PDB file of C-alpha atoms in Angstrom:
ATOM      1  CA  MET A   1       1.970 -14.768  11.173  1.00  0.00           C
ATOM      2  CA  SER A   2       0.392 -17.862  12.680  1.00  0.00           C
ATOM      3  CA  GLY A   3      -1.544 -17.144  15.844  1.00  0.00           C
ATOM      4  CA  ALA A   4      -1.407 -13.372  15.396  1.00  0.00           C
ATOM      5  CA  ALA A   5      -4.526 -11.433  16.246  1.00  0.00           C
ATOM      6  CA  SER A   6      -6.439 -10.004  13.311  1.00  0.00           C
ATOM      7  CA  PRO A   7      -6.138  -6.231  12.964  1.00  0.00           C
ATOM      8  CA  PRO A   8      -9.251  -4.309  13.963  1.00  0.00           C
ATOM      9  CA  LYS A   9     -11.532  -3.293  11.131  1.00  0.00           C
ATOM     10  CA  ARG A  10     -11.287   0.309  10.089  1.00  0.00           C
ATOM     11  CA  ALA A  11     -14.270   2.355  11.132  1.00  0.00           C
ATOM     12  CA  ARG A  12     -16.322   3.682   8.262  1.00  0.00           C
ATOM     13  CA  THR A  13     -16.995   6.969  10.001  1.00  0.00           C
ATOM     14  CA  ALA A  14     -14.062   9.033  11.237  1.00  0.00           C
ATOM     15  CA  PRO A  15     -14.459  11.379  14.200  1.00  0.00           C
ATOM     16  CA  ARG A  16     -15.512  14.861  13.193  1.00  0.00           C
ATOM     17  CA  THR A  17     -12.646  17.346  13.608  1.00  0.00           C
ATOM     18  CA  PRO A  18     -11.663  20.577  11.864  1.00  0.00           C
ATOM     19  CA  CYS A  19      -9.010  18.571  10.009  1.00  0.00           C
ATOM     20  CA  ASN A  20     -11.527  16.037   8.747  1.00  0.00           C
ATOM     21  CA  ASP A  21     -13.967  18.806   7.825  1.00  0.00           C
ATOM     22  CA  LEU A  22     -11.230  20.499   5.797  1.00  0.00           C
ATOM     23  CA  LEU A  23     -10.217  17.284   4.060  1.00  0.00           C
ATOM     24  CA  GLY A  24     -13.817  16.312   3.348  1.00  0.00           C
ATOM     25  CA  ALA A  25     -14.619  19.711   1.835  1.00  0.00           C
ATOM     26  CA  ARG A  26     -11.622  19.492  -0.492  1.00  0.00           C
ATOM     27  CA  LEU A  27     -12.497  15.953  -1.561  1.00  0.00           C
ATOM     28  CA  ARG A  28     -16.132  16.826  -2.227  1.00  0.00           C
ATOM     29  CA  ALA A  29     -15.067  19.804  -4.319  1.00  0.00           C
ATOM     30  CA  ALA A  30     -12.609  17.699  -6.284  1.00  0.00           C
ATOM     31  CA  TYR A  31     -15.109  14.925  -6.977  1.00  0.00           C
ATOM     32  CA  ARG A  32     -17.781  17.394  -8.080  1.00  0.00           C
ATOM     33  CA  GLN A  33     -15.357  18.468 -10.814  1.00  0.00           C
ATOM     34  CA  SER A  34     -14.757  14.884 -12.044  1.00  0.00           C
ATOM     35  CA  PRO A  35     -16.799  13.285 -14.862  1.00  0.00           C
ATOM     36  CA  GLY A  36     -19.691  11.492 -13.217  1.00  0.00           C
ATOM     37  CA  GLY A  37     -18.115  11.917  -9.812  1.00  0.00           C
ATOM     38  CA  GLN A  38     -15.595   9.148 -10.527  1.00  0.00           C
ATOM     39  CA  GLY A  39     -11.993   9.259  -9.295  1.00  0.00           C
ATOM     40  CA  PRO A  40      -9.147   9.565  -9.502  1.00  0.00           C
ATOM     41  CA  VAL A  41      -9.165  13.266 -10.298  1.00  0.00           C
ATOM     42  CA  ARG A  42      -6.911  16.222  -9.725  1.00  0.00           C
ATOM     43  CA  GLY A  43      -8.173  18.574  -7.066  1.00  0.00           C
ATOM     44  CA  ARG A  44      -6.947  21.904  -5.757  1.00  0.00           C
ATOM     45  CA  ASP A  45      -3.197  22.404  -5.390  1.00  0.00           C
ATOM     46  CA  ASP A  46      -2.657  19.630  -7.973  1.00  0.00           C
ATOM     47  CA  GLN A  47      -3.331  16.915  -5.407  1.00  0.00           C
ATOM     48  CA  LEU A  48      -4.380  13.523  -6.722  1.00  0.00           C
ATOM     49  CA  VAL A  49      -7.513  12.305  -4.984  1.00  0.00           C
ATOM     50  CA  THR A  50      -8.189   8.553  -4.908  1.00  0.00           C
ATOM     51  CA  ALA A  51     -11.032   6.570  -3.385  1.00  0.00           C
ATOM     52  CA  THR A  52      -9.892   3.506  -1.404  1.00  0.00           C
ATOM     53  CA  GLY A  53     -13.023   1.931   0.060  1.00  0.00           C
ATOM     54  CA  PHE A  54     -12.937   2.393   3.830  1.00  0.00           C
ATOM     55  CA  GLY A  55     -10.499   5.285   3.729  1.00  0.00           C
ATOM     56  CA  LEU A  56      -9.143   8.042   1.507  1.00  0.00           C
ATOM     57  CA  THR A  57      -5.589   8.512   0.325  1.00  0.00           C
ATOM     58  CA  VAL A  58      -4.559  11.954  -0.857  1.00  0.00           C
ATOM     59  CA  PRO A  59      -0.930  12.151  -1.942  1.00  0.00           C
ATOM     60  CA  GLY A  60       0.520  15.642  -1.555  1.00  0.00           C
ATOM     61  CA  ARG A  61       2.709  17.505  -4.002  1.00  0.00           C
ATOM     62  CA  ASP A  62       5.714  15.383  -3.035  1.00  0.00           C
ATOM     63  CA  GLY A  63       3.853  12.157  -3.770  1.00  0.00           C
ATOM     64  CA  ARG A  64       3.599  10.936  -0.162  1.00  0.00           C
ATOM     65  CA  ALA A  65       0.318   9.374   0.900  1.00  0.00           C
ATOM     66  CA  LEU A  66      -1.578  11.180   3.601  1.00  0.00           C
ATOM     67  CA  PRO A  67      -2.514   9.436   6.858  1.00  0.00           C
ATOM     68  CA  ARG A  68      -6.100   8.383   7.429  1.00  0.00           C
ATOM     69  CA  ALA A  69      -8.629  10.606   9.152  1.00  0.00           C
ATOM     70  CA  GLY A  70      -7.776  11.353  12.747  1.00  0.00           C
ATOM     71  CA  GLU A  71      -4.007  11.442  12.044  1.00  0.00           C
ATOM     72  CA  ASN A  72      -1.846  14.314  10.791  1.00  0.00           C
ATOM     73  CA  LEU A  73      -3.008  15.612   7.416  1.00  0.00           C
ATOM     74  CA  TRP A  74      -1.458  17.971   4.884  1.00  0.00           C
ATOM     75  CA  ARG A  75      -3.075  21.223   3.942  1.00  0.00           C
ATOM     76  CA  GLY A  76      -2.434  22.625   0.486  1.00  0.00           C
ATOM     77  CA  GLY A  77      -0.650  25.643   1.947  1.00  0.00           C
ATOM     78  CA  GLY A  78       1.943  23.474   3.654  1.00  0.00           C
ATOM     79  CA  GLU A  79       0.269  23.256   7.064  1.00  0.00           C
ATOM     80  CA  ARG A  80      -0.502  20.045   8.946  1.00  0.00           C
ATOM     81  CA  CYS A  81      -3.524  19.207  11.017  1.00  0.00           C
ATOM     82  CA  GLN A  82      -2.560  18.328  14.578  1.00  0.00           C
ATOM     83  CA  GLY A  83      -5.734  17.210  16.286  1.00  0.00           C
ATOM     84  CA  SER A  84      -7.908  20.322  16.264  1.00  0.00           C
ATOM     85  CA  ARG A  85      -5.350  22.895  15.053  1.00  0.00           C
ATOM     86  CA  MET A  86      -2.981  23.526  12.190  1.00  0.00           C
ATOM     87  CA  THR A  87       0.810  23.424  12.401  1.00  0.00           C
ATOM     88  CA  VAL A  88       2.361  26.548  10.938  1.00  0.00           C
ATOM     89  CA  PRO A  89       4.502  26.047   7.806  1.00  0.00           C
ATOM     90  CA  ARG A  90       7.836  26.875   9.465  1.00  0.00           C
ATOM     91  CA  VAL A  91       7.232  24.348  12.232  1.00  0.00           C
ATOM     92  CA  ASP A  92       6.272  21.774   9.640  1.00  0.00           C
ATOM     93  CA  LEU A  93       9.566  22.401   7.825  1.00  0.00           C
ATOM     94  CA  LEU A  94      11.575  22.195  11.044  1.00  0.00           C
ATOM     95  CA  VAL A  95       9.927  18.906  11.992  1.00  0.00           C
ATOM     96  CA  ARG A  96      10.455  17.367   8.556  1.00  0.00           C
ATOM     97  CA  GLN A  97      14.126  18.362   8.613  1.00  0.00           C
ATOM     98  CA  LEU A  98      14.454  16.837  12.070  1.00  0.00           C
ATOM     99  CA  ASP A  99      12.835  13.626  10.843  1.00  0.00           C
ATOM    100  CA  ILE A 100      15.321  13.368   7.963  1.00  0.00           C
ATOM    101  CA  ALA A 101      18.298  13.773  10.290  1.00  0.00           C
ATOM    102  CA  TRP A 102      16.816  11.293  12.742  1.00  0.00           C
ATOM    103  CA  ALA A 103      16.235   8.695  10.017  1.00  0.00           C
ATOM    104  CA  LEU A 104      19.982   8.747   9.329  1.00  0.00           C
ATOM    105  CA  PHE A 105      20.666   8.376  13.062  1.00  0.00           C
ATOM    106  CA  GLU A 106      18.371   5.349  13.302  1.00  0.00           C
ATOM    107  CA  TYR A 107      20.400   3.726  10.523  1.00  0.00           C
ATOM    108  CA  HIS A 108      23.389   3.751  12.886  1.00  0.00           C
ATOM    109  CA  LEU A 109      21.581   3.363  16.220  1.00  0.00           C
ATOM    110  CA  LYS A 110      20.004   0.038  15.382  1.00  0.00           C
ATOM    111  CA  ASP A 111      23.406  -1.644  15.036  1.00  0.00           C
ATOM    112  CA  LEU A 112      25.338   0.080  17.827  1.00  0.00           C
ATOM    113  CA  ASP A 113      26.722  -2.116  20.589  1.00  0.00           C
ATOM    114  CA  ASP A 114      28.843  -1.489  23.650  1.00  0.00           C
ATOM    115  CA  PRO A 115      32.226  -2.399  22.074  1.00  0.00           C
ATOM    116  CA  ALA A 116      31.624   0.034  19.209  1.00  0.00           C
ATOM    117  CA  CYS A 117      30.537   2.787  21.611  1.00  0.00           C
ATOM    118  CA  LEU A 118      33.578   2.403  23.846  1.00  0.00           C
ATOM    119  CA  TRP A 119      36.182   1.830  21.121  1.00  0.00           C
ATOM    120  CA  GLU A 120      38.860   4.528  21.173  1.00  0.00           C
ATOM    121  CA  PRO A 121      40.054   5.091  17.603  1.00  0.00           C
ATOM    122  CA  ALA A 122      43.237   6.982  18.572  1.00  0.00           C
ATOM    123  CA  PRO A 123      45.451   7.659  21.591  1.00  0.00           C
ATOM    124  CA  GLY A 124      44.176  10.528  23.723  1.00  0.00           C
ATOM    125  CA  CYS A 125      40.610   9.888  22.593  1.00  0.00           C
ATOM    126  CA  TRP A 126      37.798  11.449  24.614  1.00  0.00           C
ATOM    127  CA  THR A 127      35.251   8.878  25.733  1.00  0.00           C
ATOM    128  CA  VAL A 128      32.911   8.010  28.611  1.00  0.00           C
ATOM    129  CA  ARG A 129      34.297   6.310  31.717  1.00  0.00           C
ATOM    130  CA  PRO A 130      32.846   4.892  34.951  1.00  0.00           C
ATOM    131  CA  ASP A 131      33.627   6.961  38.025  1.00  0.00           C
ATOM    132  CA  GLY A 132      33.741   6.060  41.706  1.00  0.00           C
ATOM    133  CA  ARG A 133      30.000   6.689  42.068  1.00  0.00           C
ATOM    134  CA  GLY A 134      28.989   4.141  39.459  1.00  0.00           C
ATOM    135  CA  ARG A 135      28.192   6.792  36.861  1.00  0.00           C
ATOM    136  CA  TRP A 136      29.538   7.012  33.317  1.00  0.00           C
ATOM    137  CA  VAL A 137      31.038  10.479  32.879  1.00  0.00           C
ATOM    138  CA  ALA A 138      32.355  12.119  29.749  1.00  0.00           C
ATOM    139  CA  ASP A 139      35.853  13.477  29.247  1.00  0.00           C
ATOM    140  CA  TRP A 140      35.840  17.287  29.138  1.00  0.00           C
ATOM    141  CA  GLU A 141      38.254  20.191  29.329  1.00  0.00           C
ATOM    142  CA  VAL A 142      37.704  23.927  29.665  1.00  0.00           C
ATOM    143  CA  PRO A 143      38.770  25.557  27.468  1.00  0.00           C
ATOM    144  CA  GLU A 144      38.430  22.970  24.742  1.00  0.00           C
ATOM    145  CA  PRO A 145      41.804  21.813  23.402  1.00  0.00           C
ATOM    146  CA  ASP A 146      42.956  23.005  20.008  1.00  0.00           C
ATOM    147  CA  PRO A 147      42.959  20.877  17.965  1.00  0.00           C
ATOM    148  CA  ALA A 148      39.909  19.137  19.350  1.00  0.00           C
ATOM    149  CA  PRO A 149      40.541  15.515  20.361  1.00  0.00           C
ATOM    150  CA  VAL A 150      39.255  12.438  18.596  1.00  0.00           C
ATOM    151  CA  VAL A 151      36.094  11.169  20.322  1.00  0.00           C
ATOM    152  CA  SER A 152      34.410   7.800  20.739  1.00  0.00           C
ATOM    153  CA  ILE A 153      30.853   6.938  19.731  1.00  0.00           C
ATOM    154  CA  GLY A 154      29.992   6.721  23.407  1.00  0.00           C
ATOM    155  CA  TRP A 155      31.217  10.273  23.919  1.00  0.00           C
ATOM    156  CA  LEU A 156      29.254  11.489  20.891  1.00  0.00           C
ATOM    157  CA  THR A 157      26.019   9.906  22.100  1.00  0.00           C
ATOM    158  CA  TRP A 158      26.594  11.514  25.499  1.00  0.00           C
ATOM    159  CA  HIS A 159      27.274  14.842  23.784  1.00  0.00           C
ATOM    160  CA  ILE A 160      23.960  14.709  21.907  1.00  0.00           C
ATOM    161  CA  GLY A 161      22.186  13.867  25.143  1.00  0.00           C
ATOM    162  CA  PHE A 162      23.942  16.714  26.943  1.00  0.00           C
ATOM    163  CA  TRP A 163      23.112  19.505  24.521  1.00  0.00           C
ATOM    164  CA  TRP A 164      19.596  18.212  23.832  1.00  0.00           C
ATOM    165  CA  THR A 165      18.758  17.824  27.527  1.00  0.00           C
ATOM    166  CA  THR A 166      20.041  21.342  28.136  1.00  0.00           C
ATOM    167  CA  THR A 167      18.223  22.877  25.167  1.00  0.00           C
ATOM    168  CA  LEU A 168      14.943  21.106  25.887  1.00  0.00           C
ATOM    169  CA  GLY A 169      15.050  21.993  29.574  1.00  0.00           C
ATOM    170  CA  HIS A 170      15.703  25.688  29.035  1.00  0.00           C
ATOM    171  CA  CYS A 171      13.389  26.190  26.050  1.00  0.00           C
ATOM    172  CA  PHE A 172      10.422  24.110  27.213  1.00  0.00           C
ATOM    173  CA  GLY A 173      11.007  23.393  30.896  1.00  0.00           C
ATOM    174  CA  SER A 174      12.235  24.991  34.073  1.00  0.00           C
ATOM    175  CA  GLY A 175      15.932  24.589  33.336  1.00  0.00           C
ATOM    176  CA  ALA A 176      18.455  21.788  32.981  1.00  0.00           C
ATOM    177  CA  PRO A 177      21.076  20.036  35.122  1.00  0.00           C
ATOM    178  CA  GLU A 178      24.690  21.147  35.002  1.00  0.00           C
ATOM    179  CA  ARG A 179      26.851  19.429  32.429  1.00  0.00           C
ATOM    180  CA  GLU A 180      28.614  17.356  35.098  1.00  0.00           C
ATOM    181  CA  GLU A 181      25.269  15.892  36.203  1.00  0.00           C
ATOM    182  CA  ILE A 182      24.295  14.734  32.719  1.00  0.00           C
ATOM    183  CA  THR A 183      25.859  11.297  32.424  1.00  0.00           C
ATOM    184  CA  TRP A 184      25.993   8.518  29.846  1.00  0.00           C
ATOM    185  CA  PRO A 185      23.464   5.733  30.574  1.00  0.00           C
ATOM    186  CA  GLY A 186      26.100   2.991  30.542  1.00  0.00           C
ATOM    187  CA  THR A 187      25.155   0.860  27.514  1.00  0.00           C
ATOM    188  CA  ALA A 188      24.530   1.414  23.812  1.00  0.00           C
ATOM    189  CA  THR A 189      20.913   0.274  24.176  1.00  0.00           C
ATOM    190  CA  ALA A 190      20.225   2.613  27.082  1.00  0.00           C
ATOM    191  CA  ALA A 191      21.896   5.506  25.244  1.00  0.00           C
ATOM    192  CA  ALA A 192      19.730   4.885  22.167  1.00  0.00           C
ATOM    193  CA  ASP A 193      16.570   4.852  24.295  1.00  0.00           C
ATOM    194  CA  TRP A 194      17.665   8.068  26.034  1.00  0.00           C
ATOM    195  CA  LEU A 195      18.214   9.891  22.752  1.00  0.00           C
ATOM    196  CA  ARG A 196      14.983   8.608  21.207  1.00  0.00           C
ATOM    197  CA  GLY A 197      13.103   9.994  24.196  1.00  0.00           C
ATOM    198  CA  LEU A 198      14.761  13.393  23.828  1.00  0.00           C
ATOM    199  CA  LYS A 199      13.932  13.472  20.121  1.00  0.00           C
ATOM    200  CA  ASP A 200      10.285  12.597  20.788  1.00  0.00           C
ATOM    201  CA  ASP A 201      10.002  15.250  23.517  1.00  0.00           C
ATOM    202  CA  TRP A 202      11.621  17.900  21.324  1.00  0.00           C
ATOM    203  CA  ARG A 203       9.444  17.052  18.339  1.00  0.00           C
ATOM    204  CA  ALA A 204       6.272  17.166  20.438  1.00  0.00           C
ATOM    205  CA  ALA A 205       7.306  20.547  21.876  1.00  0.00           C
ATOM    206  CA  LEU A 206       7.798  22.012  18.402  1.00  0.00           C
ATOM    207  CA  LEU A 207       4.458  20.989  16.908  1.00  0.00           C
ATOM    208  CA  PRO A 208       2.116  23.429  18.718  1.00  0.00           C
ATOM    209  CA  LEU A 209       4.384  26.478  18.271  1.00  0.00           C
ATOM    210  CA  THR A 210       3.079  29.570  16.513  1.00  0.00           C
ATOM    211  CA  ASP A 211       4.985  32.026  14.332  1.00  0.00           C
ATOM    212  CA  ALA A 212       5.101  34.389  17.301  1.00  0.00           C
ATOM    213  CA  ASP A 213       6.681  31.634  19.415  1.00  0.00           C
ATOM    214  CA  LEU A 214       9.285  30.945  16.751  1.00  0.00           C
ATOM    215  CA  ASP A 215      10.273  34.601  16.437  1.00  0.00           C
ATOM    216  CA  SER A 216      10.510  35.164  20.192  1.00  0.00           C
ATOM    217  CA  SER A 217      13.705  34.867  22.220  1.00  0.00           C
ATOM    218  CA  ASP A 218      11.879  34.449  25.542  1.00  0.00           C
ATOM    219  CA  ARG A 219      12.339  30.672  25.636  1.00  0.00           C
ATOM    220  CA  THR A 220      16.028  30.813  24.718  1.00  0.00           C
ATOM    221  CA  ALA A 221      17.067  33.498  27.215  1.00  0.00           C
ATOM    222  CA  GLY A 222      18.430  31.015  29.774  1.00  0.00           C
ATOM    223  CA  LEU A 223      20.124  28.719  27.265  1.00  0.00           C
ATOM    224  CA  PRO A 224      23.930  28.951  27.562  1.00  0.00           C
ATOM    225  CA  TRP A 225      24.329  29.084  23.774  1.00  0.00           C
ATOM    226  CA  GLY A 226      21.002  30.772  23.024  1.00  0.00           C
ATOM    227  CA  GLN A 227      21.372  34.381  24.151  1.00  0.00           C
ATOM    228  CA  ASP A 228      19.740  36.786  21.691  1.00  0.00           C
ATOM    229  CA  GLN A 229      18.713  33.846  19.504  1.00  0.00           C
ATOM    230  CA  ARG A 230      15.139  33.335  18.367  1.00  0.00           C
ATOM    231  CA  LEU A 231      13.547  29.979  19.077  1.00  0.00           C
ATOM    232  CA  VAL A 232      13.419  29.256  15.344  1.00  0.00           C
ATOM    233  CA  ASP A 233      17.195  29.747  15.167  1.00  0.00           C
ATOM    234  CA  ILE A 234      17.783  27.304  18.024  1.00  0.00           C
ATOM    235  CA  ALA A 235      15.379  24.775  16.489  1.00  0.00           C
ATOM    236  CA  GLY A 236      17.296  24.965  13.224  1.00  0.00           C
ATOM    237  CA  TRP A 237      20.599  24.632  15.076  1.00  0.00           C
ATOM    238  CA  VAL A 238      19.386  21.474  16.861  1.00  0.00           C
ATOM    239  CA  THR A 239      18.908  19.691  13.542  1.00  0.00           C
ATOM    240  CA  VAL A 240      22.242  20.921  12.158  1.00  0.00           C
ATOM    241  CA  GLU A 241      24.111  19.880  15.320  1.00  0.00           C
ATOM    242  CA  LEU A 242      22.343  16.508  15.329  1.00  0.00           C
ATOM    243  CA  THR A 243      23.280  15.945  11.686  1.00  0.00           C
ATOM    244  CA  LYS A 244      26.922  16.811  12.404  1.00  0.00           C
ATOM    245  CA  ASN A 245      27.123  14.477  15.395  1.00  0.00           C
ATOM    246  CA  VAL A 246      25.374  11.680  13.500  1.00  0.00           C
ATOM    247  CA  SER A 247      27.879  11.977  10.649  1.00  0.00           C
ATOM    248  CA  GLU A 248      30.708  11.722  13.184  1.00  0.00           C
ATOM    249  CA  ILE A 249      29.120   8.624  14.717  1.00  0.00           C
ATOM    250  CA  GLY A 250      28.735   7.090  11.272  1.00  0.00           C
ATOM    251  CA  LEU A 251      32.384   7.717  10.424  1.00  0.00           C
ATOM    252  CA  VAL A 252      33.672   6.097  13.634  1.00  0.00           C
ATOM    253  CA  ARG A 253      31.202   3.214  13.315  1.00  0.00           C
ATOM    254  CA  HIS A 254      32.288   2.445   9.741  1.00  0.00           C
ATOM    255  CA  LEU A 255      35.948   2.669  10.732  1.00  0.00           C
ATOM    256  CA  HIS A 256      35.316   0.321  13.653  1.00  0.00           C
ATOM    257  CA  GLY A 257      33.662  -2.158  11.330  1.00  0.00           C
ATOM    258  CA  ALA A 258      36.328  -1.898   8.627  1.00  0.00           C
ATOM    259  CA  LEU A 259      39.260  -2.612  10.959  1.00  0.00           C
ATOM    260  CA  GLY A 260      39.723  -6.127  12.213  1.00  0.00           C
ATOM    261  CA  PRO A 261      39.852  -6.781  15.972  1.00  0.00           C
ATOM    262  CA  SER A 262      43.655  -6.980  15.964  1.00  0.00           C
ATOM    263  CA  LEU A 263      44.040  -3.590  14.308  1.00  0.00           C
ATOM    264  CA  ARG A 264      41.384  -2.013  16.534  1.00  0.00           C
ATOM    265  CA  ASP A 265      43.032  -3.315  19.684  1.00  0.00           C
ATOM    266  CA  ALA A 266      46.467  -2.124  18.584  1.00  0.00           C
ATOM    267  CA  ASN A 267      45.210   1.334  17.553  1.00  0.00           C
ATOM    268  CA  VAL A 268      47.025   0.878  14.244  1.00  0.00           C
ATOM    269  CA  VAL A 269      46.594   3.829  11.895  1.00  0.00           C
ATOM    270  CA  VAL A 270      45.910   2.546   8.387  1.00  0.00           C
ATOM    271  CA  PRO A 271      47.469   4.822   5.736  1.00  0.00           C
ATOM    272  CA  SER A 272      45.091   6.329   3.221  1.00  0.00           C
ATOM    273  CA  PRO A 273      45.367   4.997  -0.334  1.00  0.00           C
ATOM    274  CA  PHE A 274      44.979   8.602  -1.505  1.00  0.00           C
ATOM    275  CA  HIS A 275      47.970   9.890   0.447  1.00  0.00           C
ATOM    276  CA  GLU A 276      51.300  10.089  -1.354  1.00  0.00           C
ATOM    277  CA  PRO A 277      54.442   9.793   0.808  1.00  0.00           C
ATOM    278  CA  GLY A 278      56.317  13.044   1.103  1.00  0.00           C
ATOM    279  CA  ARG A 279      53.233  15.215   0.590  1.00  0.00           C
ATOM    280  CA  GLY A 280      51.379  17.070   3.359  1.00  0.00           C
TER     281      GLY A 280
END
C-alpha cells in the first residue's frame, strides 16, 4: 500500500524463555539427526522442522505452522507455551473448540446490521425493545413458554451476552448482575463488540487453568446453572451453548436475507418445497 510504513525487521535473537529453550532443544536434536545438519528433517513426534532465515517454522501434527518465538508454541504432548508456563492439554482442547465456534460466529457477525437484528420472523417473536429508561431490554417469561417462542437475532445476541456475563462473573469474578440488569447495547455493532470482549475475557481466563482447577467445582458454586458442576463441564457447556446460539443466528440471518423486504415486512410464511399438503 502506498505510503504505508514498512514493517519492523524481525529480531534475530528471540527473548530467552522456557518455551524458547524447549523449542530450541527440540530443533537442535532434530538437526543433529539430519544428514550434514541440513533441513528439512523429521524430528520428535513426527514434526517437520524447516529453517526459514530469521525465524523457524515448525508445523505440528495437524499441519499448522507454529508462531514465532515469544508467541504461543505447541509442545509434542499437546501442551502450549503461554509466556513462561505450559497450558495443560484439556485447556488447550477447550480453547481450540471455542475458537472453532467463534470463527463460525464471526462469519455472521461481520455482516450483521440493525434491521437484521431487530427483524421479527414470526408473530409473537421475542426480541429486544427500548424501555422508558433508554435501555434495550429482552423479552422474558418465567416459566419459559412451551413451546418456546421464535426469537430475533437481537434477542439471541443479548442471550449470549447474558449467559456469558453471568458465567464469567461467577467463575472468574465476584459475581454478576441480575438478568434484568444485563441489557442489549442498542446496535448490531455494539452487540458484536460486547460479545467479542466477553469471548476474549473468557478465553484469557481459561488459559492459565490447571487440571486441579478444571476438576474443581469451587468456581461454579455460585453459578445459577452450575451447581455441582466442575469448571471443565461449564467450560465445555459454554462452547456448546455458543455453537447452538450461533446456529440459530445463522438460520434467522439467512432467512432474513432470502426473503425480500415485502415478504419480511408482511411476516409472510413461505411454504417449504419439501412439505406435501395434507401431511403433518
